[in-house]
mmCIF file of C-alpha atoms and ligand atoms in Angstrom:
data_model
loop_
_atom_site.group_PDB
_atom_site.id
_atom_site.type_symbol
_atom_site.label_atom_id
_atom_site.label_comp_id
_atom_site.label_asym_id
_atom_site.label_seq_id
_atom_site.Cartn_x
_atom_site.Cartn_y
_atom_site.Cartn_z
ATOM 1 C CA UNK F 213 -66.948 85.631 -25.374
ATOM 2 C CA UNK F 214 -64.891 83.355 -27.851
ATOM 3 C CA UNK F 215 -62.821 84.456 -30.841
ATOM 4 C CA UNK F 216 -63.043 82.398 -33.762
ATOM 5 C CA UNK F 217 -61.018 82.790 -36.431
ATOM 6 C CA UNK F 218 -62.968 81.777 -39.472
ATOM 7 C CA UNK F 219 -62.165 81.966 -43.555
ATOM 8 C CA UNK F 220 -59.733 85.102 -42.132
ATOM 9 C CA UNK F 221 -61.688 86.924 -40.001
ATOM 10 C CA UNK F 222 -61.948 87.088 -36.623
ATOM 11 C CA UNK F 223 -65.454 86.775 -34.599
ATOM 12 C CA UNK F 224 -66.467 87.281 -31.318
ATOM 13 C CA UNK F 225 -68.715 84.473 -29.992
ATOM 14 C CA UNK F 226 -71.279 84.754 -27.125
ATOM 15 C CA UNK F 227 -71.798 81.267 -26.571
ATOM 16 C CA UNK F 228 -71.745 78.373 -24.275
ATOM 17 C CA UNK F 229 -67.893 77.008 -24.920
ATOM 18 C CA UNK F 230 -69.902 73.897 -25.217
ATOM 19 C CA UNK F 231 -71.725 74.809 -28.217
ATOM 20 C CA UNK F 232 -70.927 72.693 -31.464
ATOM 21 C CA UNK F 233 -68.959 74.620 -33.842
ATOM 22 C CA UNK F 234 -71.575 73.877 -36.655
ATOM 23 C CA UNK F 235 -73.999 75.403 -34.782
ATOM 24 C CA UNK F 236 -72.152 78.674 -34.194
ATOM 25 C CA UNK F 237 -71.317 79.079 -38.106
ATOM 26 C CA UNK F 238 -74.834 78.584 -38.871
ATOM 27 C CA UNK F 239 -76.762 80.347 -36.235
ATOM 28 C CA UNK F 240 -74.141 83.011 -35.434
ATOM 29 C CA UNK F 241 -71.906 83.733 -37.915
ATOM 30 C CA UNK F 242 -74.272 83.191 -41.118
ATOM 31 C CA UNK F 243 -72.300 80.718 -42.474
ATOM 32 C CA UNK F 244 -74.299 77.693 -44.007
ATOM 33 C CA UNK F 245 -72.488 75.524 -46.435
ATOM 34 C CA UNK F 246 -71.639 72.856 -43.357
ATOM 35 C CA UNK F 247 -74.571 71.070 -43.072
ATOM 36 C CA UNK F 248 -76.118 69.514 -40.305
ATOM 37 C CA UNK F 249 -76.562 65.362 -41.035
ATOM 38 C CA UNK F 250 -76.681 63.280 -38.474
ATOM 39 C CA UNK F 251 -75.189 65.387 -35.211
ATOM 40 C CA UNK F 252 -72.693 62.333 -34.291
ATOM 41 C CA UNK F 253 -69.616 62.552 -35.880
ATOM 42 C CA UNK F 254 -70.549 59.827 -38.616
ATOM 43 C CA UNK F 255 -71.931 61.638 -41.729
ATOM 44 C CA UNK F 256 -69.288 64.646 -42.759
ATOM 45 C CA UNK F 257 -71.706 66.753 -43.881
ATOM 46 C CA UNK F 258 -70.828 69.209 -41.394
ATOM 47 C CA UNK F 259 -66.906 69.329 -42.421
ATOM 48 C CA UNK F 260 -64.873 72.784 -42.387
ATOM 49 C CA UNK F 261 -61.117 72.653 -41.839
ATOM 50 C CA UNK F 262 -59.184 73.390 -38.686
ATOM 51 C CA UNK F 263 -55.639 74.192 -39.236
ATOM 52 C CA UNK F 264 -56.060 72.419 -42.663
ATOM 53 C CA UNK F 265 -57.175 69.343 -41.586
ATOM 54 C CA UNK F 266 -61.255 68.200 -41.948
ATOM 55 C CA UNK F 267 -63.076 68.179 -38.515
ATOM 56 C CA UNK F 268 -66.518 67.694 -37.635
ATOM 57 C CA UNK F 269 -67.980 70.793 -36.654
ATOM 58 C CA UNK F 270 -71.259 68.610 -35.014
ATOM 59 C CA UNK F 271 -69.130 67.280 -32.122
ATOM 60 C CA UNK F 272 -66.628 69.843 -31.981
ATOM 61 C CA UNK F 273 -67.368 72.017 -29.397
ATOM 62 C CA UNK F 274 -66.336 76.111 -29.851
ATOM 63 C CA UNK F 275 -63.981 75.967 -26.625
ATOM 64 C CA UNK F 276 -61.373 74.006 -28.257
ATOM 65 C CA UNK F 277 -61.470 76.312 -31.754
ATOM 66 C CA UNK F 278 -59.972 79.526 -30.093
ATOM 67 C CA UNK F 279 -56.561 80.591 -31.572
ATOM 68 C CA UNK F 280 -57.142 77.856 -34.416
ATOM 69 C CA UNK F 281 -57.395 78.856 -38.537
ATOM 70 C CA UNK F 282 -60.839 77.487 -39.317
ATOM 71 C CA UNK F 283 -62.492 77.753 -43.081
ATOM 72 C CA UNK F 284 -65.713 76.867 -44.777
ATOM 73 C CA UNK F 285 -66.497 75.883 -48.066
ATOM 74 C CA UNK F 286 -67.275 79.920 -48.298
ATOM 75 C CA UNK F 287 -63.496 80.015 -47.855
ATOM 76 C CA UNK F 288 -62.774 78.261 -50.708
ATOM 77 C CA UNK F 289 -64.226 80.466 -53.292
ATOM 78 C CA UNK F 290 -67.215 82.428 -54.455
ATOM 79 C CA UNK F 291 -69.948 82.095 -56.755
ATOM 80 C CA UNK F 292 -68.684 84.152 -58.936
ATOM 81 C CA UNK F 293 -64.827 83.103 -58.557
ATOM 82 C CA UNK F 294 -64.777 79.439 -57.489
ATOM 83 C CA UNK F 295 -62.159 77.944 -56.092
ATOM 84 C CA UNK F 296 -60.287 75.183 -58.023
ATOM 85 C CA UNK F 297 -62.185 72.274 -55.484
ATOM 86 C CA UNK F 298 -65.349 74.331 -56.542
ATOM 87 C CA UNK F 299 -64.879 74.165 -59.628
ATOM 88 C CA UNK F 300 -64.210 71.029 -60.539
ATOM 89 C CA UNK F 301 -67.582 69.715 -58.658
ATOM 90 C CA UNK F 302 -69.384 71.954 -60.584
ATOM 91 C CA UNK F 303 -67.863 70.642 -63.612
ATOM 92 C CA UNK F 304 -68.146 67.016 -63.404
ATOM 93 C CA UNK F 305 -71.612 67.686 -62.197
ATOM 94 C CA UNK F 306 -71.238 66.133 -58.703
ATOM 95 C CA UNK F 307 -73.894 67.134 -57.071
ATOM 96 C CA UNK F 308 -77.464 65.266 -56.991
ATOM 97 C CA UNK F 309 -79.767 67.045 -53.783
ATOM 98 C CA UNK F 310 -76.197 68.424 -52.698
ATOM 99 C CA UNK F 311 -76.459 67.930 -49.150
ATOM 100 C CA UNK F 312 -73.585 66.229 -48.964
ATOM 101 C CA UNK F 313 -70.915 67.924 -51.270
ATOM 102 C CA UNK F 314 -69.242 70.650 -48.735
ATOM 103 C CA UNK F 315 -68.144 68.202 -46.276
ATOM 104 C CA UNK F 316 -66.878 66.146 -49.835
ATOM 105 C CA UNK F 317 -65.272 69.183 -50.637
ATOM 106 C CA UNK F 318 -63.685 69.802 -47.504
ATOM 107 C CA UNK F 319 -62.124 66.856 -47.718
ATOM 108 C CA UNK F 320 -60.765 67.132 -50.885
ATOM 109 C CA UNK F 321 -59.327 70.638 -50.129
ATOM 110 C CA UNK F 322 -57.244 68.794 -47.224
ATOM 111 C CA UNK F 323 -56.791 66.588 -49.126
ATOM 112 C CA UNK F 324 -55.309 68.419 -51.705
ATOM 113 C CA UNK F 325 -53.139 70.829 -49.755
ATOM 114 C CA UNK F 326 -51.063 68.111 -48.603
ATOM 115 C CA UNK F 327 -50.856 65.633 -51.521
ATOM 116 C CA UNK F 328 -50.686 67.643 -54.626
ATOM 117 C CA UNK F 329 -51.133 64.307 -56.481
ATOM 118 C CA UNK F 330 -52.463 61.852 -54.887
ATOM 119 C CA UNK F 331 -53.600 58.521 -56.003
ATOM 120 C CA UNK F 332 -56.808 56.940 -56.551
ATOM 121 C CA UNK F 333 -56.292 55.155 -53.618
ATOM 122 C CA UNK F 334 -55.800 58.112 -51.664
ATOM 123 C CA UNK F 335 -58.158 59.610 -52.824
ATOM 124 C CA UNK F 336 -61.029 56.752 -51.600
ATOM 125 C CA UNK F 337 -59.286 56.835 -47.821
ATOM 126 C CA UNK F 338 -59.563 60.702 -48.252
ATOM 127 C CA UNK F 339 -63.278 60.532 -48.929
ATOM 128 C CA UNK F 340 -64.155 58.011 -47.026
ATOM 129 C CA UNK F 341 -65.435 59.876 -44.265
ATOM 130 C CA UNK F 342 -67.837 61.211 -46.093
ATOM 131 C CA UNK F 343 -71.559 59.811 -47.135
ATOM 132 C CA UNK F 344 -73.447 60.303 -49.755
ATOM 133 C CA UNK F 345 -76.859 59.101 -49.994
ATOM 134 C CA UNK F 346 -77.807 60.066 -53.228
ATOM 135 C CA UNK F 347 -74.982 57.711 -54.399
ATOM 136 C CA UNK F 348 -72.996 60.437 -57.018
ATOM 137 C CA UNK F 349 -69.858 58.702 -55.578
ATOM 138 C CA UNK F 350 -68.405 58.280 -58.980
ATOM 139 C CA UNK F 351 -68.503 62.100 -60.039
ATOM 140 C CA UNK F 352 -67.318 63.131 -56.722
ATOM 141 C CA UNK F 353 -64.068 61.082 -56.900
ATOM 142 C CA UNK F 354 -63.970 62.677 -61.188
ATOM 143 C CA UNK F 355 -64.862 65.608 -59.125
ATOM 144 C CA UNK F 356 -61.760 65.386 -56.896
ATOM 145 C CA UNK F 357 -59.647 64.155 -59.860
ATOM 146 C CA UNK F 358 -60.149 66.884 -61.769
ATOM 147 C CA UNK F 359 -59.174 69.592 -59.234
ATOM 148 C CA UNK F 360 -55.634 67.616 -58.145
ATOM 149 C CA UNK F 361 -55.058 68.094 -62.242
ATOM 150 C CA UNK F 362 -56.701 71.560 -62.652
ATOM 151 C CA UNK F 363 -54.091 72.914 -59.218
ATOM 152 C CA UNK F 364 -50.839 71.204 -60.540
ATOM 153 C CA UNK F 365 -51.298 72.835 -63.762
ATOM 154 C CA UNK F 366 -51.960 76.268 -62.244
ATOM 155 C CA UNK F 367 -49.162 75.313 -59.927
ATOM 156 C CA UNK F 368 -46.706 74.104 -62.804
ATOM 157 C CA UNK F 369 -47.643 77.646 -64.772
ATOM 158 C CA UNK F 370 -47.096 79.700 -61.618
ATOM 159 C CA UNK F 371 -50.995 80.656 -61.408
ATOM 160 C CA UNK F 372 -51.872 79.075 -58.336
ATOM 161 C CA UNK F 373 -53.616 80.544 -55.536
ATOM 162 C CA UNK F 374 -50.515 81.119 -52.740
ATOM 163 C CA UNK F 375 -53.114 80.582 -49.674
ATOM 164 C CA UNK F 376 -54.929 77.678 -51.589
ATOM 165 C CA UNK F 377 -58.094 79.354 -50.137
HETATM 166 S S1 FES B 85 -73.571 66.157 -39.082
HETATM 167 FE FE1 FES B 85 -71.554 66.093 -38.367
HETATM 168 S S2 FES B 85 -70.792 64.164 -39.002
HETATM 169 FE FE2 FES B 85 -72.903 64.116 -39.536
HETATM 170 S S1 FES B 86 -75.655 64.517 -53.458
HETATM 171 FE FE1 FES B 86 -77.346 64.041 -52.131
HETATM 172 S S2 FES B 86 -76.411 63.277 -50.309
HETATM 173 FE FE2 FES B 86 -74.780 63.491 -51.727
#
């Protein structure tokens, strides 16, 4: 057995400690927004966060996970109370099929939580990970914009989330 700790609760795991984590969230735990691309590390659709920073679940095998914070895009929010990263994807219309956009917005969350401002620039190398063949590059990085604005402002009027999902 394996305890993960995922979006803040813990989970028992019966499975091989060689077992990608993507496949545990999805098959296990119920947990589909990481999407499964291209299985080698190269596409980021599979993205959660590990101890804040963006990690490919694909080639990231369960054994190593134990004692670490993970979260999934179903972390970040809910449909009916997004999460500022959410929310400003949904608003600048990101998504085209949408296969793509958790690992995006994983990235941005990191992203995010350590630069509360960050440049364009930044913002590129932050993304740059990721792939998106639909080619919505453009609103993604509006996307990602938007939310950096939308969380100092809720920052700067003392309304911001204190765990930053
Ligand atoms: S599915 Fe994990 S990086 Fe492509
Ligand atoms: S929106 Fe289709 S792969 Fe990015």
């Amino acid at each position: 057995m394996i305890t993960l700790s995922v979006n803040g609760r813990d989970h028992s795991v019966d499975a091989d400690p060689a077992t990608p984590l993507l496949y545990v969230l999805r098959d296990d735990l119920g947990l589909n927004a990481a999407k499964f691309g291209c299985g080698l590390g190269q596409c980021g659709s599979c993205m959660v966060l590990v101890d804040g920073a963006p990690v490919v679940s694909c080639v990231t095998p369960v054994a190593a996970l134990e004692g670490r914070r993970i979260r999934t895009v179903e972390g970040l929010g809910t449909a009916d109370d997004p999460g500022p990263v959410q929310r400003a994807f949904i608003e600048e219309q990101a998504a085209q099929c949408g296969y793509c956009i958790p690992g995006f917005m994983i990235s941005a969350q990191a992203l995010l939580e350590r630069t509360a401002a960050p440049s364009d620039a930044e913002i590129r190398d932050a993304l740059h990970p990721n792939l998106c063949r639909c080619g919505t590059h453009m609103r993604i990085f509006k996307a990602v914009r938007r939310a950096a604005q939308a969380m100092q402002t809720a920052d700067a009027a003392g309304t911001g989330q204190e765990d930053a999902r």
